[in-house]
Amino acid sequence: MSIACIEARRAGETIAQLTDVASLDHPESDSHITIFTDKTGVVKAARLLLSSVTKVLVLADRVVIKQIITSRNKVLATMEQLEKVSSFQEFVQIFSQFGNEMVEFAHLTGDRQNDLKDEKKKARMAASRAVLEKCTMMLLTASKTCLRHPDCESARINKDGVFHRMRLALEQVIEIVTDSRPNGENEVAPISIYTGIKEFKNKVEGLRENLYFLSKENLSTMLEVILEHTEDFTDSAYTSHEHREHILELSKQAKMELEQLVSVWMQAQNQKTKDLMEDLEVAILKTCQCMNELKREVHSAATSLAADLLKYHTDHMVLKALKITGVEGNLEAVAEYTCKLSEQKEQLVEMCRLLRHVSGTEPLEITCIHAEDTFQVTGPQIISAAETLALHPSSKIAKENLEVFCEAWESQLSDMSMLLREINDVFEGRRGEKRVYLSLPRPGKHNANLKTLKPVKLDTEEQAKIAKLGLELHLLTSDVDSETEKWEDQENEIVQHGQGMSSMAYSMYLFTRGEGLLKTTQDLFHQAEIFATEGIKLASALQVFSDQVHDDDKPLLLLDAEKLIPICKQLQITAKTSVQGKSATFTKVDACIQKTRNVMTLLCQLLPVCSKLMRKNKTGNGYLKPAPPWKEGRTQTSTNAHAPERRVEMFGIKSLENHVTKMTFLESK
């Protein structure tokens, strides 16, 4: 890496020398200056620059991959220790280390996911990270339950299942980043009906341009594969009689249309008359129309089944019953409800399989496969957790463990509703941006008592404007971070305020990219309000600091500090102002980000001045040592201010740490 950087620098310096106007002694007589004379030298230097920069990028990529592999290996090693622990005290110590290692792994894989260009790989990475996020909490409660009840077979099965799933997810992450599979196997991509029909239609329509580019056997085979996949619908016990009949009828019609097409096609190959080419065009249109109707029918069958199942299971009655009967220690009732949960699991797994066929895009197909795996694995885990609770009805940890697995099931059902909407949007051609900017927060977020409004989508021009503002905000956060890192005393109140504001501004930048923890415009406005409050607190801290220093730069500090308060108050007012409609919402988003950018610009000016004054007045400044009031209020704003933890969403690390903190040794008695 060092050598490649030196080569790149040399090449750049060579180009700079060859194109340096100041070095020319004899300008042309017609007042036009020749920029460079040694064209061959510039070309060579440019090629060397491209080569060395490419080498730097390749090496950097290899470094990142090695970092992820090393981090994965550390996580695996700690997991092995966790599996073997026999006491709560030892478990707490090792789990604390495990949590730190998962934080590091989350940073690395999150950055890698954002850098991936292949949407399919990005979706697979997101699925693997989602598994790790949920399994981290499951691992904690399952392990605690196993330690509390070491002789319980169902508790051991429950724990082993979590460890196994985490190992598979970790392995998949490595497959994605290294672009390889174990034992050199090639990945077998699942073929969906949607994809099959799309490829089949492309081949059929290609006959208009070339009658000889494929064989009739090729087309027949492609149709056979599609019709084989329709059997997933016709053989399913959950497909309605009406849909089954229509699919069978359309399958039969598709075969007839293809036979007619092949007949006309063969004739057209031998004799290209006007009538035959017209007949071929009619046959192509009929075949494509039939395939469109088949696609529409299977889509209707899958989505209507999904909508019915999600609506039917929305009350989570079986999960509630398992919790109640488990606490009662009623083994017979638990067995009855576990059978019902198994039936529910089979229905949902079948639903995911059918949705995959009509998902429309590879990322959505992967999401369906991930959902299928989640239901397939979580169902038996809930059953083993419920059996453990029924055997030990007074165990608080067994009850908590069942709650965690039930929450994972409920969360996946909620995700399925969103997935169903996305699949419908793709089918109907309403594919928008990755992130829909909502005018109100999601349930459970801020101002949850407000009525839900419809999503507001931004057009391309508006998106571009917001993205540009976000990029400026990103650069400013980098500058602020660089300044705060220079301070010797990281506990200084000014530094703490600056870091907090930078973190919040960074989460707002992530919002402009459709990433991070701010999912809605209301989240953004709430974040802007907290950011402004933090800015006012910083202004107060600067005022206290200025009273204790005497220097020529003090007036400059006071001037900038006085500017800070009105800008922050304007931002507060803007964030609190209620708006309705797309245009007004966009204007408010734009204003909030612009004002945040202005505050960050001012912060970039303030921090170097403060640092300079701090160095000059280092002796006798005791006010810097007490714990700042901002730290006392950190718990109130931690969700918004520090959740991004720079550049990536964590695996729910904050809640993980809370679980570790709450662990008591009373259970081990």
XYZ file of C-alpha atoms in Angstrom:
669
model
C 0.000 0.000 0.000
C 2.803 2.392 0.953
C 4.699 1.668 -2.278
C 1.558 2.171 -4.382
C 0.854 5.503 -2.659
C 4.451 6.657 -3.277
C 4.110 5.711 -6.963
C 0.832 7.632 -7.237
C 2.374 10.686 -5.566
C 5.402 10.611 -7.886
C 3.193 10.318 -10.956
C 1.095 13.244 -9.778
C 4.180 15.355 -9.106
C 5.527 14.516 -12.584
C 2.284 15.673 -14.218
C 2.352 18.825 -12.086
C 5.905 19.626 -13.202
C 5.202 18.946 -16.879
C 2.094 21.181 -16.837
C 3.505 23.988 -14.675
C 2.965 27.232 -16.617
C 5.297 29.174 -14.310
C 8.258 27.080 -15.446
C 7.933 28.208 -19.097
C 10.496 30.897 -20.034
C 9.397 31.559 -23.590
C 5.651 32.065 -24.103
C 4.339 31.969 -27.672
C 4.443 35.235 -29.596
C 0.672 35.300 -30.191
C 0.139 35.526 -26.383
C -1.165 31.928 -26.227
C 0.764 29.867 -23.674
C 1.525 26.218 -24.379
C 0.551 24.306 -21.256
C 3.015 21.485 -21.793
C 5.533 20.519 -24.401
C 6.450 16.958 -23.385
C 3.243 15.171 -24.414
C 4.887 11.742 -24.274
C 6.036 12.377 -20.713
C 2.540 13.470 -19.640
C 0.956 10.388 -21.203
C 3.419 8.100 -19.437
C 2.880 9.887 -16.118
C -0.907 9.732 -16.524
C -0.779 6.005 -17.189
C 1.446 5.481 -14.167
C -0.957 7.548 -12.054
C -3.951 5.472 -13.162
C -2.045 2.252 -12.579
C -0.832 3.207 -9.111
C -4.208 4.597 -7.989
C -5.891 1.394 -9.189
C -3.320 -0.579 -7.207
C -4.112 1.507 -4.103
C -7.846 0.805 -4.498
C -7.309 -2.935 -5.022
C -5.015 -3.137 -2.004
C -7.469 -1.127 0.114
C -10.219 -3.556 -0.864
C -8.038 -6.510 0.161
C -7.293 -4.827 3.484
C -11.005 -4.346 4.200
C -11.741 -7.987 3.322
C -8.963 -9.164 5.655
C -10.314 -6.917 8.418
C -13.783 -8.462 8.068
C -12.371 -12.008 8.039
C -10.234 -11.263 11.107
C -13.215 -9.737 12.897
C -15.362 -12.773 11.990
C -12.683 -15.113 13.348
C -12.597 -13.228 16.652
C -16.401 -13.445 16.930
C -16.328 -17.199 16.206
C -13.599 -17.799 18.790
C -15.568 -15.935 21.458
C -18.742 -17.811 20.499
C -16.922 -21.091 21.155
C -16.003 -19.846 24.615
C -19.619 -18.795 25.250
C -20.852 -22.271 24.343
C -18.574 -23.880 26.935
C -19.105 -21.564 29.940
C -20.562 -23.100 33.085
C -21.089 -20.075 35.361
C -22.948 -16.782 35.080
C -19.924 -14.761 36.123
C -17.758 -16.237 33.382
C -20.582 -15.844 30.861
C -21.020 -12.126 31.650
C -17.300 -11.452 31.174
C -17.088 -13.300 27.859
C -20.385 -11.907 26.581
C -19.121 -8.381 27.249
C -16.135 -9.130 25.020
C -18.475 -10.710 22.460
C -20.573 -7.529 22.387
C -17.509 -5.389 21.618
C -16.463 -7.744 18.843
C -19.947 -7.644 17.336
C -19.799 -3.829 17.357
C -16.554 -3.958 15.357
C -18.033 -6.529 12.966
C -21.137 -4.353 12.538
C -19.002 -1.339 11.569
C -16.996 -3.278 9.008
C -19.889 -5.158 7.392
C -22.126 -2.074 7.375
C -19.517 -0.062 5.479
C -18.994 -2.981 3.107
C -22.732 -3.282 2.478
C -22.930 0.412 1.559
C -19.971 0.004 -0.825
C -21.418 -2.992 -2.690
C -22.669 -2.168 -6.191
C -24.346 -5.525 -6.847
C -27.920 -5.214 -5.526
C -28.154 -8.990 -5.119
C -25.050 -9.111 -2.903
C -26.275 -6.079 -0.999
C -29.584 -7.838 -0.283
C -27.775 -11.003 0.861
C -25.524 -8.960 3.133
C -28.533 -7.155 4.595
C -30.237 -10.507 5.252
C -27.149 -11.930 6.988
C -26.740 -8.835 9.141
C -30.436 -8.966 10.062
C -29.960 -12.556 11.261
C -26.951 -11.536 13.364
C -28.869 -8.602 14.818
C -31.774 -10.738 16.027
C -29.661 -13.724 17.024
C -27.402 -11.613 19.243
C -30.273 -11.060 21.678
C -31.491 -14.632 21.279
C -28.014 -15.909 22.104
C -27.999 -13.905 25.327
C -31.346 -15.146 26.686
C -30.958 -18.711 25.358
C -27.534 -19.014 27.007
C -28.804 -17.597 30.287
C -31.698 -20.069 30.242
C -29.333 -22.958 29.585
C -27.086 -21.880 32.458
C -30.078 -21.557 34.773
C -31.462 -24.974 33.742
C -28.400 -27.026 32.692
C -30.234 -30.362 32.685
C -33.096 -29.159 30.471
C -32.884 -30.735 26.996
C -35.252 -28.221 25.345
C -33.145 -25.313 26.671
C -30.012 -26.873 25.177
C -31.720 -27.427 21.810
C -32.894 -23.821 21.873
C -29.389 -22.485 22.520
C -27.698 -24.771 19.958
C -30.112 -23.550 17.291
C -29.117 -19.916 17.875
C -25.385 -20.647 17.725
C -25.819 -22.685 14.546
C -27.771 -19.926 12.805
C -25.243 -17.256 13.774
C -22.399 -19.357 12.364
C -24.253 -19.759 9.064
C -24.857 -15.990 8.870
C -21.201 -15.232 9.610
C -20.150 -17.704 6.911
C -22.481 -16.083 4.383
C -20.983 -12.649 5.086
C -17.529 -14.033 4.272
C -18.853 -15.654 1.085
C -20.216 -12.275 -0.021
C -17.108 -10.211 0.735
C -14.689 -12.768 -0.757
C -17.039 -13.632 -3.634
C -16.454 -17.345 -3.088
C -18.262 -20.398 -1.795
C -17.005 -23.339 0.304
C -15.303 -26.171 -1.632
C -15.389 -24.034 -4.774
C -19.108 -24.672 -5.341
C -20.978 -22.362 -7.679
C -24.023 -20.625 -6.306
C -27.225 -22.040 -7.770
C -29.562 -19.096 -8.233
C -33.221 -19.943 -7.587
C -35.355 -19.484 -10.688
C -38.681 -17.739 -10.196
C -41.738 -17.776 -12.458
C -41.425 -14.011 -12.944
C -37.814 -14.326 -14.143
C -38.619 -17.353 -16.306
C -41.509 -15.580 -18.052
C -39.393 -12.469 -18.614
C -36.592 -14.488 -20.267
C -39.083 -16.551 -22.289
C -40.802 -13.431 -23.644
C -37.449 -11.878 -24.578
C -36.596 -14.968 -26.621
C -40.000 -15.032 -28.319
C -39.886 -11.326 -29.169
C -36.332 -11.789 -30.465
C -37.776 -13.839 -33.357
C -38.866 -10.553 -34.943
C -35.208 -9.656 -35.505
C -33.696 -13.103 -36.084
C -35.502 -16.319 -36.969
C -32.436 -18.494 -36.487
C -30.849 -17.425 -33.165
C -32.395 -20.272 -31.134
C -34.035 -23.649 -31.596
C -37.635 -24.648 -31.020
C -36.405 -27.167 -28.419
C -34.875 -24.272 -26.491
C -38.196 -22.426 -26.308
C -40.099 -25.584 -25.392
C -37.677 -26.329 -22.560
C -37.997 -22.802 -21.191
C -41.795 -23.080 -21.130
C -41.637 -26.501 -19.469
C -39.492 -25.058 -16.657
C -41.990 -22.224 -16.129
C -44.939 -24.608 -16.048
C -43.106 -26.896 -13.610
C -42.799 -23.933 -11.258
C -46.517 -23.200 -11.555
C -47.026 -26.590 -9.900
C -45.834 -24.904 -6.678
C -49.134 -23.013 -6.882
C -51.410 -25.759 -8.198
C -50.074 -28.336 -5.704
C -50.266 -25.972 -2.743
C -53.001 -26.679 -0.217
C -53.314 -22.920 0.371
C -54.059 -21.900 -3.236
C -57.771 -21.221 -3.789
C -59.728 -23.481 -6.153
C -60.432 -20.543 -8.482
C -56.752 -19.576 -8.801
C -55.730 -23.208 -9.290
C -58.207 -23.672 -12.145
C -57.133 -20.445 -13.872
C -53.426 -21.328 -13.625
C -54.033 -24.814 -15.078
C -56.140 -23.350 -17.883
C -53.510 -20.709 -18.748
C -50.739 -23.328 -18.640
C -52.626 -25.422 -21.178
C -53.244 -22.351 -23.346
C -49.526 -21.399 -23.190
C -48.583 -24.808 -24.628
C -51.079 -24.392 -27.483
C -49.884 -20.863 -28.274
C -46.269 -22.040 -28.360
C -47.164 -24.910 -30.706
C -48.840 -22.437 -33.054
C -45.869 -20.077 -32.827
C -43.358 -22.854 -33.603
C -45.427 -23.959 -36.599
C -45.504 -20.467 -38.148
C -41.870 -19.866 -37.187
C -40.675 -23.021 -38.993
C -42.608 -21.999 -42.108
C -41.164 -18.474 -41.973
C -37.630 -19.906 -41.853
C -38.253 -21.670 -45.157
C -40.227 -18.920 -46.889
C -40.288 -15.250 -45.760
C -43.577 -14.098 -47.295
C -45.497 -11.072 -46.078
C -48.443 -13.209 -44.940
C -46.227 -15.588 -42.973
C -44.413 -12.722 -41.222
C -47.786 -11.217 -40.285
C -48.914 -14.609 -38.942
C -45.644 -14.837 -36.976
C -46.247 -11.417 -35.449
C -49.764 -12.465 -34.399
C -48.411 -15.708 -32.880
C -45.728 -13.764 -30.960
C -48.313 -11.332 -29.585
C -50.676 -14.137 -28.560
C -47.905 -16.099 -26.830
C -46.681 -13.037 -24.914
C -50.233 -12.082 -23.981
C -50.852 -15.570 -22.600
C -47.633 -15.425 -20.538
C -48.635 -12.003 -19.177
C -51.979 -13.407 -18.075
C -50.232 -16.373 -16.425
C -47.885 -13.994 -14.599
C -50.835 -11.893 -13.445
C -52.683 -14.973 -12.212
C -49.802 -16.379 -10.145
C -49.146 -12.900 -8.762
C -52.765 -12.602 -7.699
C -52.693 -16.088 -6.140
C -49.522 -15.387 -4.131
C -50.357 -11.870 -2.949
C -53.969 -12.640 -2.013
C -52.804 -15.654 0.026
C -50.136 -13.499 1.722
C -52.605 -10.716 2.513
C -55.107 -13.189 4.010
C -52.484 -14.998 6.109
C -50.904 -11.804 7.431
C -54.320 -10.434 8.348
C -55.341 -13.707 10.015
C -52.165 -13.978 12.106
C -51.928 -10.314 13.034
C -53.396 -10.907 16.533
C -50.605 -13.393 17.464
C -53.107 -15.492 19.433
C -51.010 -18.665 19.320
C -47.943 -16.867 20.721
C -50.013 -15.303 23.500
C -51.490 -18.691 24.358
C -48.025 -20.298 24.493
C -46.820 -17.621 26.920
C -49.836 -18.076 29.200
C -49.833 -21.891 29.211
C -46.055 -21.924 29.639
C -46.239 -19.786 32.791
C -49.016 -22.058 34.063
C -46.780 -25.097 33.508
C -49.534 -26.727 31.448
C -47.513 -29.137 29.294
C -50.580 -30.563 27.576
C -51.840 -27.123 26.498
C -48.345 -26.101 25.380
C -48.164 -29.226 23.194
C -51.535 -28.323 21.668
C -50.479 -24.765 20.818
C -47.075 -25.843 19.510
C -48.936 -27.963 16.946
C -50.919 -24.888 15.936
C -47.704 -22.847 15.661
C -46.185 -25.561 13.455
C -49.223 -25.322 11.166
C -48.869 -21.537 11.095
C -45.176 -21.903 10.256
C -45.954 -24.201 7.314
C -48.485 -21.684 5.989
C -46.027 -18.789 6.234
C -43.171 -20.783 4.692
C -45.419 -21.711 1.772
C -46.454 -18.060 1.458
C -42.771 -17.004 1.199
C -42.074 -19.641 -1.461
C -44.971 -18.447 -3.595
C -44.093 -14.767 -3.116
C -40.545 -15.479 -4.295
C -41.933 -16.558 -7.674
C -43.638 -13.178 -8.189
C -41.210 -10.873 -6.356
C -39.985 -9.285 -9.581
C -36.391 -8.444 -8.638
C -33.426 -10.432 -7.344
C -33.117 -8.400 -4.102
C -36.790 -9.056 -3.311
C -36.343 -12.750 -4.150
C -33.494 -12.892 -1.629
C -35.660 -11.136 0.946
C -38.374 -13.778 0.430
C -35.821 -16.583 0.857
C -34.527 -14.918 4.032
C -38.086 -14.641 5.380
C -38.735 -18.310 4.598
C -35.575 -19.333 6.471
C -36.523 -17.126 9.419
C -39.960 -18.718 9.837
C -38.490 -22.174 9.266
C -35.927 -21.720 12.052
C -37.762 -19.466 14.514
C -40.841 -21.700 14.735
C -39.047 -24.688 16.330
C -37.056 -22.297 18.529
C -40.257 -20.806 19.933
C -41.511 -24.329 20.591
C -38.344 -25.342 22.488
C -38.443 -22.068 24.468
C -42.124 -22.671 25.363
C -41.407 -26.258 26.446
C -38.589 -25.001 28.684
C -40.920 -22.472 30.314
C -43.618 -25.111 30.813
C -41.066 -27.351 32.560
C -39.857 -24.421 34.703
C -42.896 -22.111 34.987
C -41.411 -19.995 37.793
C -38.201 -19.200 35.857
C -38.053 -15.521 34.927
C -35.220 -16.085 32.492
C -37.139 -18.851 30.663
C -40.095 -16.471 30.355
C -37.825 -13.689 29.035
C -36.289 -16.114 26.542
C -39.696 -17.057 25.116
C -40.564 -13.351 24.827
C -37.430 -12.687 22.736
C -38.217 -15.462 20.243
C -41.869 -14.418 20.009
C -40.791 -10.833 19.304
C -38.571 -12.082 16.464
C -41.571 -13.923 14.958
C -43.814 -10.861 15.272
C -41.114 -8.659 13.758
C -40.799 -10.965 10.748
C -44.563 -10.904 10.212
C -44.419 -7.102 10.244
C -41.568 -7.166 7.719
C -43.672 -9.417 5.471
C -46.362 -6.735 5.223
C -43.761 -4.273 3.945
C -42.340 -6.872 1.569
C -45.800 -7.558 0.155
C -46.280 -3.847 -0.588
C -42.912 -3.698 -2.367
C -43.753 -6.740 -4.498
C -47.072 -5.162 -5.503
C -45.290 -1.898 -6.350
C -42.833 -3.715 -8.636
C -45.625 -5.636 -10.373
C -47.667 -2.483 -10.982
C -44.656 -0.467 -12.117
C -44.681 1.848 -9.118
C -41.090 1.218 -8.109
C -39.880 4.350 -6.381
C -36.752 5.207 -4.476
C -35.323 2.808 -1.917
C -36.609 5.006 0.885
C -40.021 6.659 0.958
C -39.949 9.886 2.918
C -42.894 9.654 5.287
C -44.614 12.686 6.732
C -45.066 11.012 10.109
C -43.049 8.565 12.205
C -43.540 4.834 12.323
C -45.552 3.311 15.198
C -43.621 3.507 18.429
C -41.576 6.482 17.277
C -41.933 10.121 18.258
C -45.427 11.653 18.367
C -47.014 8.231 17.967
C -50.397 9.672 18.962
C -50.646 11.674 15.738
C -52.783 10.448 12.858
C -50.924 8.648 10.087
C -50.572 10.523 6.798
C -49.793 9.154 3.387
C -46.130 8.716 2.335
C -44.604 11.636 0.442
C -42.242 10.753 -2.402
C -39.706 13.289 -3.651
C -39.110 13.711 -7.366
C -35.663 13.407 -8.964
C -34.809 17.118 -8.754
C -35.804 17.320 -5.098
C -33.853 14.149 -4.289
C -30.770 15.600 -5.997
C -31.035 18.835 -4.016
C -31.376 16.992 -0.703
C -28.515 14.652 -1.630
C -26.241 17.654 -2.386
C -27.066 19.234 0.973
C -26.444 15.896 2.671
C -23.023 15.586 1.066
C -22.066 19.063 2.307
C -23.242 18.040 5.777
C -21.119 14.886 5.577
C -17.981 16.895 4.763
C -18.670 19.274 7.655
C -19.071 16.383 10.119
C -15.670 15.063 8.993
C -14.133 18.486 9.630
C -15.714 18.736 13.086
C -14.539 15.230 13.971
C -11.008 16.114 12.897
C -11.062 19.196 15.121
C -12.445 17.417 18.195
C -9.865 14.635 17.866
C -7.090 17.219 18.274
C -8.204 18.090 21.813
C -6.199 16.457 24.568
C -9.116 16.509 27.006
C -11.856 14.447 25.341
C -14.077 14.913 28.419
C -14.168 18.663 27.831
C -17.713 20.004 27.709
C -17.173 21.829 24.399
C -15.741 18.674 22.810
C -18.640 16.562 24.101
C -21.204 18.997 22.664
C -19.295 19.156 19.371
C -19.084 15.369 19.065
C -22.767 14.960 19.891
C -23.804 17.554 17.299
C -21.512 15.980 14.704
C -23.046 12.563 15.372
C -26.564 13.945 14.989
C -25.624 15.802 11.800
C -24.158 12.571 10.448
C -27.422 10.718 11.074
C -29.195 13.494 9.125
C -26.731 12.986 6.283
C -27.540 9.255 6.306
C -31.234 10.199 6.042
C -30.520 12.022 2.762
C -29.098 8.727 1.432
C -32.114 6.731 2.592
C -30.000 5.021 5.265
C -29.459 5.120 9.009
C -31.931 5.179 11.884
C -33.917 8.248 10.782
C -36.563 6.568 8.649
C -39.165 9.341 8.314
C -39.251 13.103 7.909
C -40.715 13.330 11.402
C -37.649 11.478 12.708
C -35.517 14.049 10.892
C -37.426 17.000 12.363
C -37.185 15.546 15.856
C -33.442 15.051 15.351
C -33.073 18.646 14.114
C -34.869 19.899 17.228
C -32.499 17.988 19.538
C -29.536 19.175 17.447
C -30.631 22.803 17.899
C -31.033 22.315 21.669
C -27.530 20.886 21.803
C -26.247 23.906 19.892
C -27.783 26.294 22.438
C -26.129 24.317 25.244
C -22.814 24.607 23.391
C -23.277 28.384 23.140
C -23.752 28.550 26.932
C -20.604 26.460 27.472
C -18.678 28.789 25.134
C -19.877 31.817 27.116
C -18.608 30.258 30.372
C -15.314 29.392 28.696
C -14.857 32.925 27.278
C -15.335 34.436 30.758
C -12.290 32.520 31.960
C -9.867 33.435 29.184
C -8.156 36.693 28.271
C -6.739 36.807 24.780
C -6.904 38.817 21.541
C -8.966 36.001 19.982
C -11.659 36.229 22.676
C -13.808 38.791 20.745
C -13.812 36.464 17.722
C -14.987 33.593 19.921
C -17.763 35.714 21.445
C -18.882 36.926 18.009
C -19.249 33.391 16.633
C -20.866 32.147 19.850
C -23.483 34.928 19.638
C -24.268 33.894 16.039
C -24.857 30.306 17.172
C -27.890 30.974 19.404
C -30.170 32.687 16.815
C -29.370 30.067 14.134
C -30.207 27.244 16.555
C -33.441 28.947 17.635
C -34.451 29.370 13.986
C -33.805 25.650 13.472
C -35.949 24.810 16.512
C -38.826 26.900 15.170
C -38.528 25.354 11.707
C -38.447 21.810 13.120
C -41.525 22.417 15.287
C -43.628 24.068 12.556
C -46.329 21.678 11.325
C -46.751 21.255 7.564
C -48.990 19.314 5.213
C -48.512 18.223 1.625
C -45.534 17.153 -0.444
C -44.246 20.617 -1.355
C -44.399 21.947 2.206
C -42.780 18.798 3.594
C -39.907 19.048 1.131
C -39.421 22.752 1.929
C -39.250 21.950 5.636
C -36.756 19.101 5.107
C -34.653 21.384 2.920
C -34.746 24.206 5.501
C -33.834 21.906 8.415
C -30.812 20.447 6.618
C -29.653 23.871 5.401
C -29.848 25.349 8.911
C -28.054 22.296 10.320
C -25.347 22.826 7.705
C -25.038 26.498 8.748
C -24.632 25.498 12.406
C -21.967 22.924 11.496
C -20.122 25.539 9.397
C -20.067 27.841 12.409
C -18.925 24.958 14.603
C -15.978 24.341 12.255
C -14.927 27.962 12.841
C -15.446 27.882 16.604
C -13.559 24.706 17.523
C -10.075 25.780 16.250
C -10.416 29.126 18.095
C -11.425 27.339 21.303
C -8.557 24.892 20.940
C -6.082 27.716 20.478
C -7.402 29.576 23.531
C -7.413 26.344 25.527
C -3.714 25.785 24.856
C -2.868 29.365 25.808
C -4.929 29.274 29.003
C -4.344 25.660 29.973
C -3.068 26.479 33.478
C -5.732 27.012 36.115
C -8.798 26.160 34.051
C -10.560 23.899 36.504
C -14.022 24.403 35.007
C -13.229 21.873 32.347
C -13.041 18.929 34.716
C -16.583 18.485 36.127
C -18.901 16.098 34.278
C -20.884 18.146 31.737
C -24.657 18.466 32.047
C -24.915 17.182 28.464
C -23.685 13.817 29.690
C -26.410 13.714 32.323
C -29.039 14.121 29.629
C -27.355 11.703 27.261
C -29.793 8.880 27.948
C -32.643 11.069 26.772
C -31.048 11.799 23.404
C -28.976 8.685 22.896
C -31.426 7.121 20.479
C -31.123 10.051 18.123
C -27.724 11.492 18.845
C -25.519 8.458 19.068
C -27.439 5.625 17.488
C -25.598 5.823 14.139
C -22.251 5.347 15.958
C -20.557 6.742 12.822
C -21.254 5.367 9.404
C -23.374 2.310 10.186
C -26.424 1.064 12.024
C -25.476 -1.315 14.802
C -26.971 -4.751 15.484
C -29.020 -3.226 18.311
C -25.823 -2.953 20.369
C -27.324 -0.472 22.837
C -30.070 -2.898 23.818
C -27.494 -5.690 23.908
C -25.426 -3.695 26.390
C -28.564 -3.026 28.436
C -29.220 -6.761 28.650
C -25.677 -7.371 29.837
C -26.062 -4.637 32.440
C -29.328 -6.101 33.726
C -27.865 -9.575 34.175
C -27.806 -10.500 37.819
C -26.218 -13.380 39.600
C -29.391 -14.168 41.520
C -30.287 -16.590 38.728
C -27.149 -18.618 39.377
C -28.079 -19.385 42.977
